Coordinates of C-alpha atoms and ligand atoms in Angstrom, one line a residue:
M1 CA 55.9 -9.9 -114.5
T2 CA 55.0 -7.6 -111.7
K3 CA 51.5 -6.5 -110.4
A4 CA 49.7 -4.4 -112.9
T5 CA 49.7 -0.9 -111.8
A6 CA 46.8 0.5 -114.1
S7 CA 44.8 -0.9 -117.0
R8 CA 46.4 -0.1 -120.2
T9 CA 43.3 1.7 -121.3
Q10 CA 44.0 4.3 -118.4
L11 CA 47.3 5.4 -120.0
P12 CA 47.2 8.7 -121.8
E13 CA 49.1 7.1 -124.7
W14 CA 46.4 4.5 -125.1
Q15 CA 43.7 7.1 -125.0
A16 CA 45.7 9.2 -127.5
L17 CA 45.5 6.3 -129.8
E18 CA 41.9 5.8 -129.3
A19 CA 41.3 9.4 -130.2
H20 CA 43.5 9.2 -133.1
A21 CA 41.7 6.2 -134.5
Q22 CA 38.6 8.2 -134.6
T23 CA 40.2 10.9 -136.6
L24 CA 41.4 8.4 -139.1
S25 CA 38.1 6.5 -139.4
G26 CA 37.0 8.2 -142.6
T27 CA 40.4 8.1 -144.4
H28 CA 40.8 5.3 -147.1
L29 CA 44.2 3.7 -147.5
R30 CA 44.1 4.7 -151.1
D31 CA 43.9 8.3 -150.1
L32 CA 46.8 8.0 -147.9
F33 CA 48.8 6.6 -150.9
D34 CA 47.4 9.1 -153.4
R35 CA 48.4 12.0 -151.1
D36 CA 51.8 11.1 -150.3
D37 CA 54.2 9.6 -152.9
Q38 CA 56.9 9.0 -150.2
R39 CA 54.7 6.6 -148.3
F40 CA 56.4 3.4 -149.2
D41 CA 59.9 4.9 -148.1
K42 CA 58.4 6.1 -144.9
F43 CA 56.8 2.9 -144.0
S44 CA 59.1 0.2 -145.1
L45 CA 62.4 -1.3 -143.7
A46 CA 65.0 -3.1 -145.7
L47 CA 66.8 -5.8 -143.5
P48 CA 69.4 -8.2 -144.4
H49 CA 67.2 -11.0 -145.4
F50 CA 63.9 -9.3 -146.3
L51 CA 62.0 -6.1 -147.1
F52 CA 59.3 -5.4 -144.7
D53 CA 56.7 -3.1 -146.2
Y54 CA 54.0 -1.9 -143.8
S55 CA 52.9 1.0 -145.9
K56 CA 49.6 -0.8 -146.6
N57 CA 48.4 -0.3 -143.0
R58 CA 45.9 2.4 -142.0
I59 CA 48.4 4.5 -140.3
T60 CA 50.1 7.9 -140.7
E61 CA 53.4 9.0 -139.2
E62 CA 51.4 10.3 -136.3
T63 CA 49.9 6.9 -135.8
R64 CA 53.3 5.4 -135.7
D65 CA 54.7 8.2 -133.3
K66 CA 51.8 7.4 -131.0
L67 CA 52.3 3.7 -131.0
F68 CA 56.0 4.3 -130.1
A69 CA 54.8 6.5 -127.2
L70 CA 52.6 3.5 -126.1
A71 CA 55.6 1.2 -126.3
K72 CA 57.8 3.6 -124.3
A73 CA 55.1 4.1 -121.7
V74 CA 54.7 0.4 -121.1
D75 CA 58.5 0.0 -121.1
V76 CA 58.8 -2.6 -123.8
E77 CA 62.4 -2.1 -124.2
G78 CA 62.9 -2.5 -120.3
W79 CA 61.0 -5.8 -120.5
R80 CA 63.0 -6.9 -123.5
D81 CA 66.2 -6.3 -121.7
K82 CA 64.9 -8.3 -118.7
M83 CA 64.1 -11.2 -120.8
F84 CA 67.7 -11.2 -122.4
A85 CA 69.2 -10.9 -119.0
G86 CA 67.5 -14.1 -117.8
E87 CA 65.1 -12.4 -115.3
K88 CA 62.2 -14.7 -114.4
I89 CA 59.6 -12.7 -116.4
N90 CA 57.4 -16.0 -116.7
R91 CA 56.0 -15.1 -113.2
T92 CA 53.3 -17.6 -113.1
E93 CA 55.7 -20.4 -113.6
D94 CA 58.6 -18.7 -111.9
R95 CA 60.9 -19.1 -114.9
A96 CA 63.3 -17.3 -117.0
V97 CA 62.4 -16.9 -120.9
L98 CA 65.6 -17.7 -122.6
H99 CA 65.0 -19.2 -126.0
V100 CA 67.2 -16.4 -127.3
A101 CA 70.2 -17.9 -125.4
L102 CA 69.9 -21.1 -127.4
R103 CA 71.0 -19.2 -130.5
D104 CA 73.5 -16.9 -128.9
P105 CA 77.1 -17.9 -129.5
S106 CA 78.4 -15.4 -126.7
D107 CA 80.1 -17.1 -123.9
E108 CA 79.5 -14.2 -121.5
P109 CA 78.0 -16.0 -118.4
L110 CA 74.2 -16.1 -118.1
V111 CA 73.3 -17.5 -114.7
I112 CA 70.0 -18.9 -114.0
D113 CA 69.4 -20.5 -110.5
G114 CA 73.1 -20.5 -109.9
T115 CA 74.0 -22.2 -113.2
D116 CA 75.6 -20.7 -116.2
V117 CA 73.5 -21.8 -119.0
R118 CA 75.9 -21.0 -121.8
P119 CA 78.0 -24.1 -121.6
E120 CA 74.9 -26.2 -121.1
V121 CA 73.6 -24.9 -124.4
Q122 CA 77.0 -25.4 -126.1
R123 CA 77.3 -28.9 -124.6
E124 CA 73.8 -30.0 -126.0
L125 CA 74.7 -28.4 -129.3
G126 CA 77.9 -30.4 -129.4
R127 CA 76.1 -33.7 -128.6
M128 CA 73.5 -32.9 -131.3
R129 CA 76.3 -32.3 -133.9
D130 CA 77.8 -35.6 -133.0
L131 CA 74.7 -37.6 -133.3
V132 CA 73.6 -35.9 -136.5
E133 CA 77.0 -36.6 -138.1
R134 CA 77.0 -40.1 -137.0
V135 CA 73.5 -40.8 -138.2
R136 CA 73.9 -38.8 -141.5
G137 CA 77.3 -40.3 -142.0
G138 CA 76.2 -43.9 -141.6
Q139 CA 78.3 -44.6 -138.6
W140 CA 75.2 -45.0 -136.3
R141 CA 74.0 -48.4 -137.1
G142 CA 70.6 -50.0 -136.4
Y143 CA 70.2 -53.5 -134.7
S144 CA 71.2 -55.4 -137.8
D145 CA 74.3 -53.2 -138.4
K146 CA 72.5 -51.3 -141.2
A147 CA 72.8 -47.4 -141.5
I148 CA 69.7 -45.3 -140.5
T149 CA 67.5 -44.4 -143.6
D150 CA 64.5 -43.0 -141.7
V151 CA 63.8 -40.7 -138.6
V152 CA 60.4 -40.6 -136.9
S153 CA 59.9 -37.6 -134.8
I154 CA 57.2 -38.2 -132.2
G155 CA 55.9 -35.1 -130.3
I156 CA 53.0 -32.7 -130.4
G157 CA 52.6 -28.9 -130.2
G158 CA 55.7 -27.1 -129.7
S159 CA 57.6 -30.5 -129.7
N160 CA 56.4 -31.1 -133.2
L161 CA 55.1 -27.9 -135.1
G162 CA 58.4 -26.0 -135.1
P163 CA 60.7 -28.8 -136.4
L164 CA 57.9 -29.9 -138.9
M165 CA 57.4 -26.5 -140.2
V166 CA 61.2 -25.9 -140.7
T167 CA 61.6 -29.2 -142.3
E168 CA 59.0 -28.6 -144.8
A169 CA 60.0 -25.0 -145.4
L170 CA 63.7 -26.0 -146.2
S171 CA 62.8 -29.2 -148.0
A172 CA 64.5 -27.8 -151.2
H173 CA 67.8 -27.7 -149.1
A174 CA 67.6 -31.3 -147.9
D175 CA 70.1 -33.7 -149.5
G176 CA 67.9 -36.7 -149.1
S177 CA 70.3 -38.6 -147.0
L178 CA 67.7 -39.3 -144.4
N179 CA 63.8 -39.2 -144.6
V180 CA 62.3 -37.5 -141.7
H181 CA 58.6 -38.3 -140.7
Y182 CA 56.5 -36.4 -138.1
V183 CA 53.9 -38.2 -136.0
S184 CA 51.8 -36.1 -133.6
N185 CA 48.3 -37.2 -133.6
I186 CA 47.0 -39.7 -131.2
D187 CA 44.7 -40.9 -133.8
G188 CA 46.4 -44.2 -134.6
S189 CA 46.1 -43.7 -138.4
Q190 CA 49.1 -41.3 -138.6
I191 CA 51.6 -43.5 -136.9
A192 CA 50.1 -46.6 -138.6
D193 CA 50.5 -44.9 -142.1
T194 CA 54.1 -43.8 -141.2
L195 CA 55.3 -47.2 -139.9
K196 CA 53.9 -49.2 -142.8
R197 CA 56.4 -47.6 -145.0
L198 CA 59.4 -48.2 -142.8
N199 CA 61.9 -50.8 -141.9
A200 CA 62.7 -51.2 -138.2
E201 CA 66.3 -52.0 -138.9
T202 CA 66.8 -48.6 -140.4
T203 CA 64.5 -46.4 -138.4
L204 CA 65.5 -44.1 -135.6
F205 CA 62.8 -42.6 -133.3
V206 CA 63.2 -39.2 -131.8
V207 CA 60.6 -38.9 -128.9
S208 CA 60.4 -35.2 -128.2
S209 CA 58.5 -34.0 -125.2
K210 CA 59.5 -31.5 -122.5
T211 CA 57.4 -33.1 -119.9
F212 CA 57.6 -36.7 -121.2
T213 CA 54.1 -37.2 -119.9
T214 CA 52.1 -35.8 -122.8
L215 CA 49.4 -38.4 -123.6
E216 CA 49.4 -38.2 -127.3
T217 CA 53.3 -38.3 -127.5
M218 CA 53.5 -41.2 -124.9
T219 CA 50.9 -43.2 -126.7
N220 CA 52.6 -42.9 -130.0
A221 CA 56.0 -43.6 -128.5
K222 CA 54.6 -46.9 -126.8
T223 CA 53.2 -47.9 -130.2
A224 CA 56.5 -47.3 -132.0
R225 CA 58.5 -49.2 -129.4
Q226 CA 56.1 -52.2 -129.7
W227 CA 56.5 -52.0 -133.5
F228 CA 60.2 -51.9 -133.0
M229 CA 60.0 -55.1 -130.7
D230 CA 57.6 -56.9 -133.1
N231 CA 59.9 -56.2 -136.1
G232 CA 63.2 -57.7 -134.9
G233 CA 64.2 -55.1 -132.1
S234 CA 65.0 -56.1 -128.6
E235 CA 65.6 -54.4 -125.2
S236 CA 69.4 -54.5 -125.8
T237 CA 69.1 -52.7 -129.3
T238 CA 66.7 -50.1 -128.3
N239 CA 69.5 -47.7 -127.6
R240 CA 70.3 -47.8 -131.4
H241 CA 66.8 -46.8 -132.2
F242 CA 65.3 -44.4 -129.6
I243 CA 66.5 -41.0 -128.7
A244 CA 64.6 -38.7 -126.4
V245 CA 64.5 -34.9 -126.0
S246 CA 63.1 -33.9 -122.6
S247 CA 63.7 -32.1 -119.5
N248 CA 62.2 -35.0 -117.7
I249 CA 65.2 -37.4 -117.7
E250 CA 63.6 -39.8 -115.2
K251 CA 60.5 -40.4 -117.3
A252 CA 62.5 -40.7 -120.5
V253 CA 64.6 -43.5 -118.7
E254 CA 61.7 -45.1 -117.4
F255 CA 60.1 -45.3 -120.8
G256 CA 63.3 -47.1 -121.9
V257 CA 65.6 -44.5 -123.5
D258 CA 69.3 -45.0 -122.7
E259 CA 70.4 -42.0 -120.7
D260 CA 73.2 -41.3 -123.1
N261 CA 70.5 -41.0 -125.9
I262 CA 68.5 -38.2 -124.0
F263 CA 69.0 -34.6 -124.9
A264 CA 68.3 -31.9 -122.4
M265 CA 65.6 -29.3 -122.5
W266 CA 65.3 -26.5 -119.8
D267 CA 62.4 -25.0 -118.0
W268 CA 63.5 -21.7 -119.3
V269 CA 62.7 -22.7 -122.8
G270 CA 58.9 -22.8 -123.6
G271 CA 57.6 -25.6 -125.8
R272 CA 56.5 -23.3 -128.5
F273 CA 59.8 -21.5 -128.6
S274 CA 61.9 -24.7 -128.4
L275 CA 62.9 -25.6 -132.0
W276 CA 66.3 -23.9 -131.4
S277 CA 67.1 -26.7 -128.7
A278 CA 67.5 -30.4 -129.4
I279 CA 63.8 -30.2 -130.1
G280 CA 65.3 -29.2 -133.5
L281 CA 67.2 -32.5 -133.9
P282 CA 65.0 -33.8 -136.7
I283 CA 65.6 -30.5 -138.6
A284 CA 69.4 -31.2 -138.2
L285 CA 69.0 -34.8 -139.1
N286 CA 67.2 -33.9 -142.3
L287 CA 69.4 -30.9 -143.4
G288 CA 72.8 -31.3 -141.8
F289 CA 74.1 -29.6 -138.6
E290 CA 75.5 -26.6 -140.6
A291 CA 72.0 -25.7 -141.9
F292 CA 70.7 -26.0 -138.3
E293 CA 73.5 -23.6 -137.4
D294 CA 72.4 -21.3 -140.1
L295 CA 68.9 -21.3 -138.7
L296 CA 70.2 -20.5 -135.2
A297 CA 72.5 -17.6 -136.7
G298 CA 69.6 -16.1 -138.5
A299 CA 67.4 -16.0 -135.3
N300 CA 70.4 -14.5 -133.5
E301 CA 70.8 -11.8 -136.1
M302 CA 67.1 -11.0 -135.4
D303 CA 67.7 -11.0 -131.7
R304 CA 70.4 -8.6 -132.1
H305 CA 68.4 -6.3 -134.2
F306 CA 65.6 -6.4 -131.8
V307 CA 67.8 -5.4 -128.9
E308 CA 69.8 -2.8 -130.9
A309 CA 67.5 -1.2 -133.6
P310 CA 65.9 2.1 -132.5
L311 CA 62.0 1.8 -132.3
A312 CA 61.6 3.4 -135.8
E313 CA 63.6 0.7 -137.4
N314 CA 63.0 -2.2 -135.2
A315 CA 61.0 -4.8 -137.3
P316 CA 59.6 -6.9 -134.4
M317 CA 58.4 -3.8 -132.6
L318 CA 56.7 -2.4 -135.7
L319 CA 55.1 -5.7 -136.5
A320 CA 53.9 -5.9 -132.9
L321 CA 52.6 -2.3 -132.7
L322 CA 50.9 -2.5 -136.0
G323 CA 49.1 -5.7 -134.7
V324 CA 48.0 -3.8 -131.4
W325 CA 46.7 -0.9 -133.6
N326 CA 44.7 -3.2 -135.8
R327 CA 43.3 -5.1 -132.8
N328 CA 42.8 -2.6 -130.2
F329 CA 42.3 0.7 -132.0
L330 CA 40.7 -0.4 -135.4
G331 CA 38.9 -3.3 -133.8
Y332 CA 40.1 -6.2 -136.1
R333 CA 39.6 -9.5 -134.2
A334 CA 41.5 -11.8 -136.7
H335 CA 44.9 -11.8 -138.4
A336 CA 45.9 -14.0 -141.5
L337 CA 49.3 -15.4 -142.3
L338 CA 49.6 -16.0 -146.0
P339 CA 52.9 -17.5 -147.3
Y340 CA 53.3 -17.5 -151.0
D341 CA 55.6 -20.6 -150.9
Q342 CA 54.2 -24.0 -150.9
S343 CA 57.1 -25.2 -148.6
M344 CA 55.9 -22.8 -145.9
H345 CA 52.5 -24.5 -145.8
R346 CA 52.9 -25.3 -142.0
F347 CA 54.0 -21.7 -141.1
P348 CA 50.6 -20.4 -140.3
A349 CA 49.9 -23.5 -138.0
Y350 CA 53.3 -23.0 -136.3
M351 CA 52.6 -19.3 -135.8
Q352 CA 49.0 -20.1 -134.7
Q353 CA 50.3 -21.9 -131.7
A354 CA 53.2 -19.5 -131.0
E355 CA 50.8 -16.5 -131.0
M356 CA 47.5 -17.9 -129.6
E357 CA 49.1 -20.2 -127.0
S358 CA 51.2 -17.2 -125.7
N359 CA 48.7 -14.3 -126.0
G360 CA 45.4 -15.9 -125.9
K361 CA 44.7 -14.8 -122.4
S362 CA 42.1 -12.7 -120.7
V363 CA 43.5 -11.6 -117.4
N364 CA 46.4 -9.3 -116.9
W365 CA 49.5 -9.8 -114.7
A366 CA 47.5 -8.9 -111.6
G367 CA 44.9 -11.5 -112.5
E368 CA 42.3 -8.8 -113.5
R369 CA 40.0 -9.3 -116.4
L370 CA 41.2 -7.4 -119.5
S371 CA 38.8 -4.7 -120.7
Y372 CA 40.5 -4.7 -124.2
G373 CA 41.2 -7.6 -126.6
S374 CA 44.3 -9.5 -126.6
C375 CA 45.5 -12.1 -129.2
P376 CA 43.4 -12.1 -132.4
L377 CA 42.5 -15.2 -134.1
I378 CA 45.6 -16.1 -136.0
W379 CA 45.1 -18.3 -139.0
G380 CA 46.2 -18.8 -142.6
E381 CA 47.2 -21.0 -145.5
V382 CA 49.4 -21.0 -148.6
G383 CA 48.2 -17.7 -150.2
I384 CA 47.7 -18.8 -153.6
N385 CA 45.5 -21.7 -152.6
G386 CA 43.6 -19.3 -150.2
Q387 CA 43.0 -17.0 -153.2
H388 CA 40.7 -19.8 -154.6
A389 CA 39.1 -20.5 -151.3
F390 CA 38.7 -17.8 -148.6
Y391 CA 39.9 -14.7 -150.2
Q392 CA 36.4 -13.8 -151.4
M393 CA 35.7 -12.8 -147.6
L394 CA 39.2 -11.1 -147.3
H395 CA 38.1 -8.7 -150.2
Q396 CA 34.3 -8.5 -149.6
G397 CA 33.5 -9.9 -146.2
T398 CA 31.8 -7.9 -143.5
D399 CA 34.8 -8.3 -141.3
I400 CA 38.2 -6.8 -142.0
I401 CA 41.0 -9.3 -141.6
P402 CA 44.4 -7.8 -141.7
A403 CA 47.1 -10.2 -143.3
D404 CA 50.7 -10.7 -143.5
F405 CA 51.9 -11.7 -146.9
I406 CA 55.2 -13.6 -147.2
G407 CA 57.0 -14.3 -150.4
S408 CA 60.5 -14.7 -151.9
I409 CA 62.3 -12.9 -154.7
T410 CA 64.1 -16.1 -155.5
S411 CA 62.1 -19.3 -156.0
S412 CA 63.3 -22.5 -154.1
N413 CA 62.6 -24.4 -157.3
T414 CA 63.7 -24.1 -160.9
M415 CA 60.3 -24.7 -162.7
P416 CA 60.2 -22.2 -165.6
G417 CA 57.2 -19.9 -165.8
H418 CA 56.0 -20.5 -162.2
H419 CA 57.6 -18.1 -159.9
D420 CA 56.7 -14.9 -161.6
A421 CA 53.0 -16.0 -162.0
L422 CA 53.0 -16.7 -158.3
M423 CA 54.6 -13.5 -157.3
A424 CA 52.3 -11.5 -159.7
N425 CA 49.4 -12.7 -157.5
F426 CA 51.3 -11.9 -154.4
F427 CA 51.5 -8.3 -155.4
A428 CA 48.1 -8.1 -156.9
Q429 CA 46.4 -9.2 -153.6
T430 CA 47.7 -6.7 -151.4
E431 CA 47.1 -4.0 -153.9
A432 CA 43.5 -5.1 -154.3
M433 CA 43.0 -5.3 -150.6
M434 CA 44.3 -1.9 -150.1
R435 CA 42.9 -0.1 -153.1
G436 CA 39.8 -1.9 -153.9
I437 CA 37.5 -0.9 -156.6
D438 CA 34.5 1.4 -156.3
A439 CA 31.1 1.5 -158.0
D440 CA 32.1 4.0 -160.5
Q441 CA 35.2 2.0 -161.5
V442 CA 33.0 -1.1 -161.7
R443 CA 30.5 0.7 -163.9
A444 CA 33.1 2.1 -166.3
E445 CA 34.7 -1.3 -166.6
L446 CA 31.3 -3.1 -167.4
K447 CA 30.5 -0.4 -169.8
S448 CA 33.6 -0.7 -171.7
K449 CA 32.8 -4.3 -172.2
G450 CA 29.5 -3.5 -173.6
M451 CA 27.1 -4.3 -170.9
D452 CA 23.8 -2.4 -170.9
D453 CA 22.9 0.0 -168.1
A454 CA 20.1 -2.0 -166.4
H455 CA 22.4 -5.0 -166.2
I456 CA 25.2 -3.0 -164.8
E457 CA 23.0 -1.5 -162.2
A458 CA 21.8 -4.9 -161.1
I459 CA 25.3 -6.2 -160.4
V460 CA 27.3 -3.1 -159.6
E461 CA 27.3 -3.4 -155.9
H462 CA 28.1 -7.1 -155.9
K463 CA 31.3 -6.1 -157.7
V464 CA 32.6 -3.5 -155.5
H465 CA 35.6 -4.3 -153.4
P466 CA 35.8 -1.7 -150.6
G467 CA 39.5 -2.1 -150.2
N468 CA 41.0 -0.3 -147.1
R469 CA 42.1 -3.7 -145.7
P470 CA 45.5 -3.6 -144.1
T471 CA 48.4 -5.9 -144.9
N472 CA 51.9 -6.2 -144.3
T473 CA 54.4 -7.6 -146.8
L474 CA 57.6 -9.5 -146.0
L475 CA 59.5 -10.0 -149.2
L476 CA 62.4 -12.4 -148.5
H477 CA 65.5 -12.5 -150.7
K478 CA 65.3 -16.2 -150.5
L479 CA 63.9 -18.8 -148.3
D480 CA 67.0 -20.4 -146.8
A481 CA 67.9 -21.4 -143.2
R482 CA 69.2 -18.2 -142.1
T483 CA 66.4 -16.2 -143.4
L484 CA 63.8 -18.6 -141.9
G485 CA 65.6 -18.4 -138.6
A486 CA 65.4 -14.6 -138.7
L487 CA 61.7 -14.6 -139.8
I488 CA 60.7 -17.0 -136.9
A489 CA 62.5 -14.9 -134.4
L490 CA 60.8 -11.8 -136.0
Y491 CA 57.4 -13.3 -135.0
E492 CA 58.6 -14.5 -131.6
H493 CA 59.5 -11.0 -130.6
K494 CA 56.2 -9.7 -132.1
I495 CA 54.6 -12.0 -129.5
F496 CA 56.8 -10.8 -126.7
V497 CA 56.1 -7.1 -127.3
Q498 CA 52.3 -7.7 -127.8
G499 CA 52.2 -9.7 -124.4
I500 CA 53.9 -6.7 -122.7
I501 CA 51.4 -4.2 -124.1
W502 CA 48.5 -6.5 -123.4
Q503 CA 49.9 -7.2 -120.0
V504 CA 49.4 -10.9 -120.3
H505 CA 51.7 -13.7 -119.2
S506 CA 52.9 -14.9 -122.6
F507 CA 54.9 -17.8 -121.4
D508 CA 52.4 -19.9 -119.6
Q509 CA 49.7 -22.0 -121.2
W510 CA 47.2 -22.9 -118.4
G511 CA 44.3 -22.9 -120.8
V512 CA 45.3 -26.1 -122.2
E513 CA 45.1 -27.9 -118.9
L514 CA 41.5 -28.4 -118.2
G515 CA 40.7 -30.4 -121.4
K516 CA 43.5 -32.6 -120.8
V517 CA 42.4 -33.3 -117.1
L518 CA 38.8 -34.1 -118.3
A519 CA 40.2 -36.3 -121.1
A520 CA 42.2 -38.2 -118.6
G521 CA 39.1 -38.9 -116.5
I522 CA 37.0 -39.9 -119.6
I523 CA 39.4 -42.5 -120.9
P524 CA 38.5 -45.1 -118.2
E525 CA 34.8 -44.4 -118.9
L526 CA 35.2 -45.3 -122.6
E527 CA 37.1 -48.4 -121.7
E528 CA 34.3 -49.4 -119.2
G529 CA 31.7 -48.5 -121.8
K530 CA 29.8 -46.2 -119.6
S531 CA 29.8 -42.6 -118.7
N532 CA 30.2 -41.0 -115.3
P533 CA 27.0 -39.5 -114.0
G534 CA 28.9 -36.4 -112.9
H535 CA 28.9 -35.1 -116.6
D536 CA 26.4 -32.7 -118.0
A537 CA 23.6 -34.3 -120.0
S538 CA 25.2 -33.5 -123.4
T539 CA 28.6 -35.1 -122.5
R540 CA 27.0 -38.0 -120.6
N541 CA 24.8 -38.9 -123.6
L542 CA 27.6 -38.4 -126.1
I543 CA 29.8 -40.8 -124.2
N544 CA 27.0 -43.3 -123.8
Y545 CA 26.1 -43.0 -127.5
Y546 CA 29.7 -43.6 -128.5
C547 CA 30.0 -46.6 -126.0
Q548 CA 26.7 -48.2 -127.3
N549 CA 27.6 -47.8 -130.9
K550 CA 31.4 -48.6 -131.1
Ligands
LIG1 O1 49.2 -28.8 -124.6 C1 50.0 -27.8 -125.0 C2 51.5 -28.1 -124.6 O2 51.7 -28.1 -123.4 C3 52.3 -27.1 -125.4 O3 52.6 -26.0 -124.7 C4 53.5 -28.0 -125.7 O4 54.3 -27.5 -126.7 C5 52.9 -29.3 -126.0 O5 51.8 -29.3 -125.1 C6 53.8 -30.5 -125.8 O6 54.3 -30.7 -124.6 P1 55.5 -31.6 -124.3 O7 56.6 -31.1 -124.9 O8 55.7 -31.6 -122.8 O9 55.0 -33.0 -124.8

């Protein structure tokens, strides 16, 4: 993106929001609801796959208008159009940002560096379909001519979290024809645990790494290859058991993957936005190619909505602007993602990478230090479990943590008596966070239970829930591939919009490099059993203690 012209804080639209936040500081969310019985209608959107209720935010119509004015002032829509047109908006890496092209069935040319990417995308999708059908249909045979029963996906970060999250989220839709396992950790326990349950004759490895140099992935891939060799495999049969997804074909071939088994990735797809590419192969292997196409179609629907819907009805814009409001004008430094669906248990981790690796930056496009906060801490857990763990802090802690609650009208399972109980909690929690309960209400409640006044006064303040804690609710019709595709794309575009407003380069990730470089230097020290004197005293002594005691 271009040189920053002025800090965002100098914009009149930014300053108007700051002043406006002051005027709202004494207003409680419950007052906003009590004053206006149209509030839900004003602050919710019904989209094809879900209802988005954002009325439990500390906003008024004036707030929303001012947020739209900020979006206009920083030309979010112009930047969005540049992204979709394939402009190289990832300036620090000189790359286009085109994960949206991976799910766009259009054949209108989209030329990047002299190449129309549309046919390439379609070609790789065709190859994926072919592989998926052959493996799932039993035509792809292992070295002893048996059909494949298990797929092990080896990758980390963006080459793991997306496929893993989607596989889990859509597990109710899997037909069980293939078991898919994920290995990401360089801690050998994960791959050891996975391999001990498998038979090399019927196992297919998918090594996913955009760079094909990532230490964790390469270490696990080598271990997988050795296991394959130790269990009846051979050089000549590796091609029946190893697939690679990478933009570094040379390295994948050098590792020993047959060129015909390498699926392409492009530099215009960031790792954390890559599940729509062949990085999504394990999803398609698990669910079938049609389900993968549904996932793409759902995301494409959201892309079109993002491009076409006016600001006031544009879900990604609204979600992003509310996040900016909470972060920069109300001062909240964390944001929780709370799915009320067991199968979405990896969704917070996936979004944590997507948001924090994208917008966890502290210099603007011109390389100047930001004078305002960028990405908040994104964290979360399956909501119902969280209720019995950290919700105490969400309700009564000193920090206010806005949260997105995600649940479905239709359950993915048929267990009687479970879903309404789950969803009752879902609705109760956002109501409690919004409304709270004040001292008089607590007193009245305790009195009605017969408690004496002295006892009541001793505990009343401890039972007060201040409320006024913002939440968004995303109520899905049902969690299927299309809906999940749309939901992920919703958050991807939220990240994009926030990056523009914060004026950070959302599509690089230089902040992960330093640790990797230092780790590469420490490996030989651990092998030699002695630390390099160049380390600080803490690191040096920790390494030596480790070496002396291992
Ligand atoms: O360390 C961060 C990161 O570079 C992510 O951005 C990326 O998704 C992940 O590592 C994996 O990288 P690769 O696909 O090249 O193995």
